């Protein structure tokens, strides 16, 4: 029995070697593309074969195919094979980096057929997971391609999803924040957050970046904020997106200026926050109630002590001159909030009664976990 097993392994090893030989010395692009596809299939088979393929040196050969081949099919086959070789293996991903995959990326940017392909970004997503390890991953060659693709009109949604996965991995490391944070990046992510397919990925990246003061400032100053967050918070069929949007709104509003919190009221944040406070998941409800409390207390905000024991207070209505005008401002804001609450309470109650019991709503919403977030 043991002899038969050894013989089978020898036959398998011989077959693998034939494929590797065809990959390295195939006479035509078609033959090499077929060999690359076969390498991918063999790599999926088992971990032993995957290790054996790497030992036979297929990784540098496949990397060269990506950059040297003129045939799109060959490039995609090579990328797919590398994806399989890198799946679940730290060593093979490092081999790809050492083979020059990242340093040569700028060469691909003029070739839109391949540089916009989902397969390339699935491969980059796999390699970018090295950012979560101690491996010193140089992102300077990845990010330009990522930024260009996120802002490209000709990139498909699937490509952008793979691109977002790459950027998410890179955004988990503080050392990469400075390179990632730019006005174009924030704009692209906020735009993608309004697309239901790409929203969760974009919001997850923003949630990673917002811990940086520079990113927080650029998010807060963007013209789409807070309206974009209010729109996402209204998606009751996307609980994870709602949680992320409320989190971002809370972080930006924390210690925020009076103007920003006024913008929350103007863009209808109060009613959606009330709905989430009633029907959202536990963590989303806590965040929503915190923001509502800040809005409620905005009429009189404590200011830091400038000198001595005196604590100065500033009114929300400092822009109004005179007691009478200030009172009119107070009434106008109060009436606006009351009207907003009245107008939306019926809608909130309809949503609540349309579901069989509040416990069912709670169970549905809390199925989305946010343990990774700090609030």
mmCIF file of C-alpha atoms in Angstrom:
data_model
loop_
_atom_site.group_PDB
_atom_site.id
_atom_site.type_symbol
_atom_site.label_atom_id
_atom_site.label_comp_id
_atom_site.label_asym_id
_atom_site.label_seq_id
_atom_site.Cartn_x
_atom_site.Cartn_y
_atom_site.Cartn_z
ATOM 1 C CA UNK A 1 0.000 0.000 0.000
ATOM 2 C CA UNK A 2 2.854 2.316 0.934
ATOM 3 C CA UNK A 3 4.571 1.521 -2.374
ATOM 4 C CA UNK A 4 1.465 2.510 -4.356
ATOM 5 C CA UNK A 5 1.253 5.811 -2.493
ATOM 6 C CA UNK A 6 4.887 6.591 -3.236
ATOM 7 C CA UNK A 7 4.372 5.702 -6.904
ATOM 8 C CA UNK A 8 1.339 8.019 -7.109
ATOM 9 C CA UNK A 9 3.343 10.869 -5.610
ATOM 10 C CA UNK A 10 6.109 10.298 -8.152
ATOM 11 C CA UNK A 11 3.585 10.415 -11.010
ATOM 12 C CA UNK A 12 2.045 13.618 -9.602
ATOM 13 C CA UNK A 13 5.485 15.197 -9.223
ATOM 14 C CA UNK A 14 6.353 14.285 -12.805
ATOM 15 C CA UNK A 15 3.099 15.861 -14.054
ATOM 16 C CA UNK A 16 3.800 19.044 -12.104
ATOM 17 C CA UNK A 17 7.306 19.241 -13.539
ATOM 18 C CA UNK A 18 5.946 18.873 -17.090
ATOM 19 C CA UNK A 19 3.577 21.809 -16.510
ATOM 20 C CA UNK A 20 6.391 23.925 -15.071
ATOM 21 C CA UNK A 21 8.559 23.092 -18.087
ATOM 22 C CA UNK A 22 5.753 24.131 -20.442
ATOM 23 C CA UNK A 23 5.335 27.362 -18.463
ATOM 24 C CA UNK A 24 9.019 28.206 -18.762
ATOM 25 C CA UNK A 25 9.729 26.984 -22.276
ATOM 26 C CA UNK A 26 6.368 26.918 -24.052
ATOM 27 C CA UNK A 27 6.721 27.799 -27.697
ATOM 28 C CA UNK A 28 3.677 30.049 -27.932
ATOM 29 C CA UNK A 29 1.701 32.475 -25.771
ATOM 30 C CA UNK A 30 -1.242 30.089 -25.917
ATOM 31 C CA UNK A 31 0.810 27.185 -24.535
ATOM 32 C CA UNK A 32 2.156 29.311 -21.714
ATOM 33 C CA UNK A 33 -1.322 30.628 -20.893
ATOM 34 C CA UNK A 34 -2.602 27.044 -20.694
ATOM 35 C CA UNK A 35 0.329 26.119 -18.448
ATOM 36 C CA UNK A 36 -0.398 29.089 -16.164
ATOM 37 C CA UNK A 37 -4.051 28.027 -15.899
ATOM 38 C CA UNK A 38 -2.927 24.498 -15.022
ATOM 39 C CA UNK A 39 -0.580 25.861 -12.339
ATOM 40 C CA UNK A 40 -3.552 27.659 -10.810
ATOM 41 C CA UNK A 41 -5.615 24.467 -10.852
ATOM 42 C CA UNK A 42 -2.807 22.456 -9.255
ATOM 43 C CA UNK A 43 -2.260 25.139 -6.591
ATOM 44 C CA UNK A 44 -5.924 24.822 -5.604
ATOM 45 C CA UNK A 45 -5.564 21.057 -5.155
ATOM 46 C CA UNK A 46 -3.631 20.927 -1.890
ATOM 47 C CA UNK A 47 -1.014 22.723 0.160
ATOM 48 C CA UNK A 48 1.735 20.216 -0.643
ATOM 49 C CA UNK A 49 1.427 20.785 -4.391
ATOM 50 C CA UNK A 50 1.308 24.538 -3.839
ATOM 51 C CA UNK A 51 4.587 24.413 -1.916
ATOM 52 C CA UNK A 52 6.144 22.137 -4.546
ATOM 53 C CA UNK A 53 5.199 24.545 -7.352
ATOM 54 C CA UNK A 54 6.816 27.439 -5.489
ATOM 55 C CA UNK A 55 9.953 25.361 -4.920
ATOM 56 C CA UNK A 56 10.144 24.720 -8.675
ATOM 57 C CA UNK A 57 10.343 28.489 -9.238
ATOM 58 C CA UNK A 58 7.000 29.219 -10.903
ATOM 59 C CA UNK A 59 6.450 32.493 -9.005
ATOM 60 C CA UNK A 60 9.146 34.586 -10.775
ATOM 61 C CA UNK A 61 8.090 33.101 -14.126
ATOM 62 C CA UNK A 62 4.443 34.047 -13.596
ATOM 63 C CA UNK A 63 5.417 37.557 -12.466
ATOM 64 C CA UNK A 64 7.449 37.998 -15.660
ATOM 65 C CA UNK A 65 4.437 36.850 -17.714
ATOM 66 C CA UNK A 66 2.322 39.620 -16.208
ATOM 67 C CA UNK A 67 4.739 42.302 -17.389
ATOM 68 C CA UNK A 68 6.346 40.805 -20.495
ATOM 69 C CA UNK A 69 3.452 39.056 -22.225
ATOM 70 C CA UNK A 70 1.557 40.958 -24.904
ATOM 71 C CA UNK A 71 -1.409 38.623 -24.690
ATOM 72 C CA UNK A 72 -4.168 39.679 -22.253
ATOM 73 C CA UNK A 73 -5.257 36.081 -21.669
ATOM 74 C CA UNK A 74 -1.710 35.093 -20.672
ATOM 75 C CA UNK A 75 -1.504 37.983 -18.228
ATOM 76 C CA UNK A 76 -4.838 37.150 -16.626
ATOM 77 C CA UNK A 77 -3.961 33.434 -16.416
ATOM 78 C CA UNK A 78 -0.669 34.336 -14.730
ATOM 79 C CA UNK A 79 -2.444 36.641 -12.258
ATOM 80 C CA UNK A 80 -5.027 33.951 -11.436
ATOM 81 C CA UNK A 81 -2.262 31.392 -10.861
ATOM 82 C CA UNK A 82 -0.443 33.775 -8.518
ATOM 83 C CA UNK A 83 -3.685 34.404 -6.611
ATOM 84 C CA UNK A 84 -4.014 30.669 -5.965
ATOM 85 C CA UNK A 85 -0.339 30.314 -5.060
ATOM 86 C CA UNK A 86 -0.620 33.169 -2.563
ATOM 87 C CA UNK A 87 -3.864 32.040 -0.945
ATOM 88 C CA UNK A 88 -3.154 31.303 2.706
ATOM 89 C CA UNK A 89 0.630 31.358 2.355
ATOM 90 C CA UNK A 90 2.816 34.152 3.679
ATOM 91 C CA UNK A 91 5.954 32.784 2.007
ATOM 92 C CA UNK A 92 4.569 32.761 -1.547
ATOM 93 C CA UNK A 93 3.313 36.344 -1.227
ATOM 94 C CA UNK A 94 6.773 37.420 -0.122
ATOM 95 C CA UNK A 95 8.240 35.575 -3.128
ATOM 96 C CA UNK A 96 5.982 37.637 -5.417
ATOM 97 C CA UNK A 97 7.189 40.883 -3.852
ATOM 98 C CA UNK A 98 10.809 39.746 -4.129
ATOM 99 C CA UNK A 99 10.211 38.867 -7.796
ATOM 100 C CA UNK A 100 9.488 42.565 -8.431
ATOM 101 C CA UNK A 101 5.707 42.438 -8.805
ATOM 102 C CA UNK A 102 5.143 45.716 -6.936
ATOM 103 C CA UNK A 103 8.116 47.698 -8.228
ATOM 104 C CA UNK A 104 7.061 47.035 -11.832
ATOM 105 C CA UNK A 105 3.410 48.055 -11.344
ATOM 106 C CA UNK A 106 3.857 51.512 -12.943
ATOM 107 C CA UNK A 107 4.637 49.705 -16.224
ATOM 108 C CA UNK A 108 1.061 48.390 -16.281
ATOM 109 C CA UNK A 109 -0.723 51.721 -15.890
ATOM 110 C CA UNK A 110 -0.748 52.623 -19.620
ATOM 111 C CA UNK A 111 -2.336 49.241 -20.445
ATOM 112 C CA UNK A 112 -5.931 49.883 -19.374
ATOM 113 C CA UNK A 113 -7.190 46.439 -20.435
ATOM 114 C CA UNK A 114 -5.111 44.755 -17.755
ATOM 115 C CA UNK A 115 -4.548 47.566 -15.236
ATOM 116 C CA UNK A 116 -8.343 47.853 -14.862
ATOM 117 C CA UNK A 117 -8.834 44.081 -14.565
ATOM 118 C CA UNK A 118 -10.410 42.505 -11.515
ATOM 119 C CA UNK A 119 -7.753 39.765 -11.537
ATOM 120 C CA UNK A 120 -4.896 42.233 -11.059
ATOM 121 C CA UNK A 121 -6.546 43.829 -8.038
ATOM 122 C CA UNK A 122 -7.507 40.489 -6.529
ATOM 123 C CA UNK A 123 -3.797 39.675 -6.721
ATOM 124 C CA UNK A 124 -2.849 43.037 -5.189
ATOM 125 C CA UNK A 125 -5.462 42.498 -2.487
ATOM 126 C CA UNK A 126 -3.809 39.197 -1.627
ATOM 127 C CA UNK A 127 -0.337 40.741 -1.482
ATOM 128 C CA UNK A 128 -1.531 43.821 0.425
ATOM 129 C CA UNK A 129 -2.560 41.553 3.307
ATOM 130 C CA UNK A 130 1.171 41.530 4.120
ATOM 131 C CA UNK A 131 0.542 45.015 5.558
ATOM 132 C CA UNK A 132 -1.130 43.272 8.508
ATOM 133 C CA UNK A 133 2.131 41.473 9.305
ATOM 134 C CA UNK A 134 5.618 42.632 10.272
ATOM 135 C CA UNK A 135 6.749 42.428 6.643
ATOM 136 C CA UNK A 136 7.998 45.815 5.383
ATOM 137 C CA UNK A 137 5.620 46.322 2.452
ATOM 138 C CA UNK A 138 6.456 49.289 0.230
ATOM 139 C CA UNK A 139 3.138 50.853 -0.810
ATOM 140 C CA UNK A 140 4.593 53.596 -3.005
ATOM 141 C CA UNK A 141 4.076 51.515 -6.163
ATOM 142 C CA UNK A 142 0.626 50.163 -5.234
ATOM 143 C CA UNK A 143 -1.138 53.370 -4.234
ATOM 144 C CA UNK A 144 -0.883 55.325 -7.531
ATOM 145 C CA UNK A 145 -2.590 52.462 -9.380
ATOM 146 C CA UNK A 146 -5.198 52.130 -6.621
ATOM 147 C CA UNK A 147 -5.976 55.865 -6.636
ATOM 148 C CA UNK A 148 -6.195 56.014 -10.433
ATOM 149 C CA UNK A 149 -8.584 53.048 -10.532
ATOM 150 C CA UNK A 150 -10.845 54.328 -7.765
ATOM 151 C CA UNK A 151 -11.315 57.581 -9.686
ATOM 152 C CA UNK A 152 -11.600 55.943 -13.126
ATOM 153 C CA UNK A 153 -14.951 55.967 -14.899
ATOM 154 C CA UNK A 154 -14.000 52.960 -17.021
ATOM 155 C CA UNK A 155 -13.275 50.634 -14.068
ATOM 156 C CA UNK A 156 -15.994 48.054 -13.394
ATOM 157 C CA UNK A 157 -17.662 47.695 -10.007
ATOM 158 C CA UNK A 158 -15.973 44.322 -9.457
ATOM 159 C CA UNK A 159 -12.584 45.891 -10.131
ATOM 160 C CA UNK A 160 -13.346 48.702 -7.701
ATOM 161 C CA UNK A 161 -14.444 46.193 -5.056
ATOM 162 C CA UNK A 162 -11.105 44.385 -5.399
ATOM 163 C CA UNK A 163 -9.364 47.755 -5.372
ATOM 164 C CA UNK A 164 -11.171 48.693 -2.139
ATOM 165 C CA UNK A 165 -10.094 45.399 -0.570
ATOM 166 C CA UNK A 166 -6.481 46.302 -1.396
ATOM 167 C CA UNK A 167 -6.816 49.778 0.087
ATOM 168 C CA UNK A 168 -8.571 48.423 3.175
ATOM 169 C CA UNK A 169 -5.627 46.124 3.934
ATOM 170 C CA UNK A 170 -3.197 49.011 3.526
ATOM 171 C CA UNK A 171 -5.341 51.286 5.726
ATOM 172 C CA UNK A 172 -5.011 48.922 8.680
ATOM 173 C CA UNK A 173 -1.431 50.129 9.227
ATOM 174 C CA UNK A 174 -0.804 53.609 10.632
ATOM 175 C CA UNK A 175 2.472 53.920 8.725
ATOM 176 C CA UNK A 176 0.497 54.015 5.456
ATOM 177 C CA UNK A 177 -1.918 56.790 6.469
ATOM 178 C CA UNK A 178 0.190 59.681 5.233
ATOM 179 C CA UNK A 179 0.480 58.139 1.770
ATOM 180 C CA UNK A 180 -3.208 57.219 1.601
ATOM 181 C CA UNK A 181 -4.821 60.406 2.875
ATOM 182 C CA UNK A 182 -5.366 62.925 0.117
ATOM 183 C CA UNK A 183 -8.291 64.995 -1.066
ATOM 184 C CA UNK A 184 -8.792 62.786 -4.119
ATOM 185 C CA UNK A 185 -8.834 59.630 -1.999
ATOM 186 C CA UNK A 186 -11.384 60.992 0.466
ATOM 187 C CA UNK A 187 -13.543 62.240 -2.403
ATOM 188 C CA UNK A 188 -13.430 58.873 -4.176
ATOM 189 C CA UNK A 189 -14.280 56.964 -0.993
ATOM 190 C CA UNK A 190 -17.188 59.254 -0.129
ATOM 191 C CA UNK A 191 -18.527 58.880 -3.678
ATOM 192 C CA UNK A 192 -18.252 55.076 -3.487
ATOM 193 C CA UNK A 193 -19.925 55.095 -0.072
ATOM 194 C CA UNK A 194 -23.143 56.216 -1.780
ATOM 195 C CA UNK A 195 -23.143 53.128 -4.022
ATOM 196 C CA UNK A 196 -24.828 50.217 -2.252
ATOM 197 C CA UNK A 197 -22.373 47.686 -3.708
ATOM 198 C CA UNK A 198 -19.199 49.527 -2.734
ATOM 199 C CA UNK A 199 -20.479 51.395 0.321
ATOM 200 C CA UNK A 200 -19.348 48.987 3.042
ATOM 201 C CA UNK A 201 -15.802 48.754 1.687
ATOM 202 C CA UNK A 202 -15.451 52.524 1.285
ATOM 203 C CA UNK A 203 -16.894 53.264 4.735
ATOM 204 C CA UNK A 204 -14.653 50.634 6.343
ATOM 205 C CA UNK A 205 -11.571 52.347 4.903
ATOM 206 C CA UNK A 206 -12.796 55.767 6.050
ATOM 207 C CA UNK A 207 -13.390 54.304 9.519
ATOM 208 C CA UNK A 208 -9.759 53.169 9.614
ATOM 209 C CA UNK A 209 -8.447 56.512 8.374
ATOM 210 C CA UNK A 210 -10.593 58.783 10.554
ATOM 211 C CA UNK A 211 -8.412 58.095 13.612
ATOM 212 C CA UNK A 212 -5.817 60.281 11.873
ATOM 213 C CA UNK A 213 -6.340 64.012 12.603
ATOM 214 C CA UNK A 214 -5.477 64.869 8.986
ATOM 215 C CA UNK A 215 -8.026 62.404 7.597
ATOM 216 C CA UNK A 216 -10.666 63.485 10.108
ATOM 217 C CA UNK A 217 -10.194 67.116 9.090
ATOM 218 C CA UNK A 218 -10.450 66.340 5.377
ATOM 219 C CA UNK A 219 -13.553 64.218 5.871
ATOM 220 C CA UNK A 220 -15.199 66.933 7.972
ATOM 221 C CA UNK A 221 -14.338 69.651 5.427
ATOM 222 C CA UNK A 222 -15.589 67.730 2.388
ATOM 223 C CA UNK A 223 -18.686 69.176 0.747
ATOM 224 C CA UNK A 224 -20.415 65.759 0.713
ATOM 225 C CA UNK A 225 -20.281 65.507 4.520
ATOM 226 C CA UNK A 226 -22.513 65.047 6.469
ATOM 227 C CA UNK A 227 -25.099 64.564 3.692
ATOM 228 C CA UNK A 228 -23.447 61.351 2.444
ATOM 229 C CA UNK A 229 -23.546 59.837 5.936
ATOM 230 C CA UNK A 230 -27.200 60.826 6.368
ATOM 231 C CA UNK A 231 -28.085 59.095 3.086
ATOM 232 C CA UNK A 232 -26.311 55.872 4.094
ATOM 233 C CA UNK A 233 -27.886 55.969 7.566
ATOM 234 C CA UNK A 234 -31.309 55.874 5.905
ATOM 235 C CA UNK A 235 -30.586 52.429 4.377
ATOM 236 C CA UNK A 236 -32.416 50.184 6.834
ATOM 237 C CA UNK A 237 -31.527 47.130 4.706
ATOM 238 C CA UNK A 238 -27.778 47.794 5.151
ATOM 239 C CA UNK A 239 -27.166 47.555 8.924
ATOM 240 C CA UNK A 240 -23.369 47.339 8.650
ATOM 241 C CA UNK A 241 -23.221 50.421 6.426
ATOM 242 C CA UNK A 242 -25.456 52.278 8.883
ATOM 243 C CA UNK A 243 -23.184 51.384 11.793
ATOM 244 C CA UNK A 244 -20.115 52.616 9.932
ATOM 245 C CA UNK A 245 -21.829 55.844 8.815
ATOM 246 C CA UNK A 246 -23.013 56.615 12.360
ATOM 247 C CA UNK A 247 -19.516 55.904 13.672
ATOM 248 C CA UNK A 248 -17.948 58.296 11.153
ATOM 249 C CA UNK A 249 -20.531 60.961 11.905
ATOM 250 C CA UNK A 250 -19.889 60.567 15.631
ATOM 251 C CA UNK A 251 -16.097 60.829 15.317
ATOM 252 C CA UNK A 252 -16.309 63.882 13.066
ATOM 253 C CA UNK A 253 -18.959 65.552 15.254
ATOM 254 C CA UNK A 254 -17.036 64.896 18.465
ATOM 255 C CA UNK A 255 -15.540 68.203 19.588
ATOM 256 C CA UNK A 256 -16.798 69.503 16.275
ATOM 257 C CA UNK A 257 -17.557 73.115 15.531
ATOM 258 C CA UNK A 258 -20.956 74.695 15.860
ATOM 259 C CA UNK A 259 -21.303 75.001 12.076
ATOM 260 C CA UNK A 260 -20.858 71.257 11.555
ATOM 261 C CA UNK A 261 -23.543 70.337 14.073
ATOM 262 C CA UNK A 262 -25.862 72.888 12.508
ATOM 263 C CA UNK A 263 -25.246 71.129 9.177
ATOM 264 C CA UNK A 264 -26.374 67.863 10.767
ATOM 265 C CA UNK A 265 -29.748 69.413 11.533
ATOM 266 C CA UNK A 266 -30.013 71.057 8.108
ATOM 267 C CA UNK A 267 -29.380 67.781 6.251
ATOM 268 C CA UNK A 268 -32.017 65.832 8.179
ATOM 269 C CA UNK A 269 -29.676 63.933 10.487
ATOM 270 C CA UNK A 270 -31.993 64.266 13.484
ATOM 271 C CA UNK A 271 -34.780 62.135 12.050
ATOM 272 C CA UNK A 272 -32.505 59.348 10.813
ATOM 273 C CA UNK A 273 -30.629 59.352 14.102
ATOM 274 C CA UNK A 274 -33.943 59.041 15.929
ATOM 275 C CA UNK A 275 -34.905 56.103 13.744
ATOM 276 C CA UNK A 276 -31.582 54.372 14.411
ATOM 277 C CA UNK A 277 -31.892 55.128 18.133
ATOM 278 C CA UNK A 278 -35.220 53.273 18.059
ATOM 279 C CA UNK A 279 -34.622 50.485 15.556
ATOM 280 C CA UNK A 280 -30.873 50.162 14.980
ATOM 281 C CA UNK A 281 -28.414 47.615 16.318
ATOM 282 C CA UNK A 282 -27.179 48.064 19.887
ATOM 283 C CA UNK A 283 -23.934 49.773 18.919
ATOM 284 C CA UNK A 284 -25.611 51.969 16.282
ATOM 285 C CA UNK A 285 -28.271 53.013 18.812
ATOM 286 C CA UNK A 286 -25.656 54.044 21.359
ATOM 287 C CA UNK A 287 -23.791 56.104 18.781
ATOM 288 C CA UNK A 288 -26.969 57.725 17.472
ATOM 289 C CA UNK A 289 -28.084 58.703 20.981
ATOM 290 C CA UNK A 290 -24.657 60.203 21.689
ATOM 291 C CA UNK A 291 -24.872 62.428 18.597
ATOM 292 C CA UNK A 292 -28.453 63.421 19.422
ATOM 293 C CA UNK A 293 -27.323 64.406 22.910
ATOM 294 C CA UNK A 294 -24.593 66.594 21.437
ATOM 295 C CA UNK A 295 -27.100 68.299 19.130
ATOM 296 C CA UNK A 296 -29.489 68.808 22.049
ATOM 297 C CA UNK A 297 -26.780 70.391 24.176
ATOM 298 C CA UNK A 298 -25.432 72.577 21.376
ATOM 299 C CA UNK A 299 -27.453 75.571 22.570
ATOM 300 C CA UNK A 300 -24.890 76.159 25.282
ATOM 301 C CA UNK A 301 -21.423 74.687 24.773
ATOM 302 C CA UNK A 302 -18.712 74.797 27.406
ATOM 303 C CA UNK A 303 -15.573 76.599 26.325
ATOM 304 C CA UNK A 304 -12.120 76.047 27.761
ATOM 305 C CA UNK A 305 -10.959 78.227 30.648
ATOM 306 C CA UNK A 306 -8.954 81.142 29.291
ATOM 307 C CA UNK A 307 -7.787 82.682 32.563
ATOM 308 C CA UNK A 308 -8.488 82.161 36.242
ATOM 309 C CA UNK A 309 -11.397 80.048 37.422
ATOM 310 C CA UNK A 310 -13.870 81.654 35.034
ATOM 311 C CA UNK A 311 -15.450 79.323 32.471
ATOM 312 C CA UNK A 312 -16.790 81.135 29.443
ATOM 313 C CA UNK A 313 -19.855 79.912 27.655
ATOM 314 C CA UNK A 314 -20.790 80.612 24.096
ATOM 315 C CA UNK A 315 -24.308 80.460 22.763
ATOM 316 C CA UNK A 316 -25.302 78.674 19.593
ATOM 317 C CA UNK A 317 -26.825 82.004 18.612
ATOM 318 C CA UNK A 318 -23.751 84.221 18.884
ATOM 319 C CA UNK A 319 -24.409 85.311 15.313
ATOM 320 C CA UNK A 320 -27.647 86.998 16.444
ATOM 321 C CA UNK A 321 -27.417 90.572 17.719
ATOM 322 C CA UNK A 322 -29.630 91.612 20.612
ATOM 323 C CA UNK A 323 -31.847 89.661 22.996
ATOM 324 C CA UNK A 324 -34.883 89.826 20.739
ATOM 325 C CA UNK A 325 -33.061 88.546 17.662
ATOM 326 C CA UNK A 326 -31.398 85.812 19.718
ATOM 327 C CA UNK A 327 -34.795 84.689 20.971
ATOM 328 C CA UNK A 328 -36.069 84.600 17.400
ATOM 329 C CA UNK A 329 -33.081 82.452 16.420
ATOM 330 C CA UNK A 330 -33.801 80.090 19.298
ATOM 331 C CA UNK A 331 -37.418 79.772 18.265
ATOM 332 C CA UNK A 332 -36.517 79.202 14.608
ATOM 333 C CA UNK A 333 -34.110 76.384 15.461
ATOM 334 C CA UNK A 334 -36.552 74.902 17.944
ATOM 335 C CA UNK A 335 -39.413 74.969 15.445
ATOM 336 C CA UNK A 336 -37.199 73.396 12.776
ATOM 337 C CA UNK A 337 -36.271 70.511 15.053
ATOM 338 C CA UNK A 338 -39.872 70.031 16.244
ATOM 339 C CA UNK A 339 -41.191 70.032 12.686
ATOM 340 C CA UNK A 340 -38.505 67.548 11.663
ATOM 341 C CA UNK A 341 -39.409 65.215 14.516
ATOM 342 C CA UNK A 342 -43.136 65.502 13.847
ATOM 343 C CA UNK A 343 -42.742 64.920 10.119
ATOM 344 C CA UNK A 344 -40.686 61.773 10.541
ATOM 345 C CA UNK A 345 -42.146 60.166 13.658
ATOM 346 C CA UNK A 346 -45.069 58.714 11.701
ATOM 347 C CA UNK A 347 -42.655 57.188 9.195
ATOM 348 C CA UNK A 348 -40.541 55.716 11.996
ATOM 349 C CA UNK A 349 -43.586 54.231 13.718
ATOM 350 C CA UNK A 350 -44.811 52.718 10.457
ATOM 351 C CA UNK A 351 -41.493 50.958 10.003
ATOM 352 C CA UNK A 352 -41.575 49.707 13.571
ATOM 353 C CA UNK A 353 -45.107 48.297 13.364
ATOM 354 C CA UNK A 354 -44.468 46.711 9.976
ATOM 355 C CA UNK A 355 -42.045 44.272 11.608
ATOM 356 C CA UNK A 356 -43.304 41.491 13.841
ATOM 357 C CA UNK A 357 -42.241 42.700 17.225
ATOM 358 C CA UNK A 358 -39.390 44.899 18.345
ATOM 359 C CA UNK A 359 -37.388 41.845 19.430
ATOM 360 C CA UNK A 360 -37.279 40.619 15.819
ATOM 361 C CA UNK A 361 -35.951 43.988 14.688
ATOM 362 C CA UNK A 362 -33.293 43.931 17.375
ATOM 363 C CA UNK A 363 -32.248 40.399 16.487
ATOM 364 C CA UNK A 364 -31.994 41.245 12.800
ATOM 365 C CA UNK A 365 -29.956 44.400 13.262
ATOM 366 C CA UNK A 366 -27.549 43.062 15.855
ATOM 367 C CA UNK A 367 -26.489 40.227 13.535
ATOM 368 C CA UNK A 368 -23.975 42.698 12.108
ATOM 369 C CA UNK A 369 -20.902 42.821 14.344
ATOM 370 C CA UNK A 370 -18.853 45.963 14.949
ATOM 371 C CA UNK A 371 -16.483 44.620 17.579
ATOM 372 C CA UNK A 372 -13.519 45.950 15.639
ATOM 373 C CA UNK A 373 -14.642 49.549 16.082
ATOM 374 C CA UNK A 374 -13.621 51.479 19.198
ATOM 375 C CA UNK A 375 -17.127 52.711 20.077
#
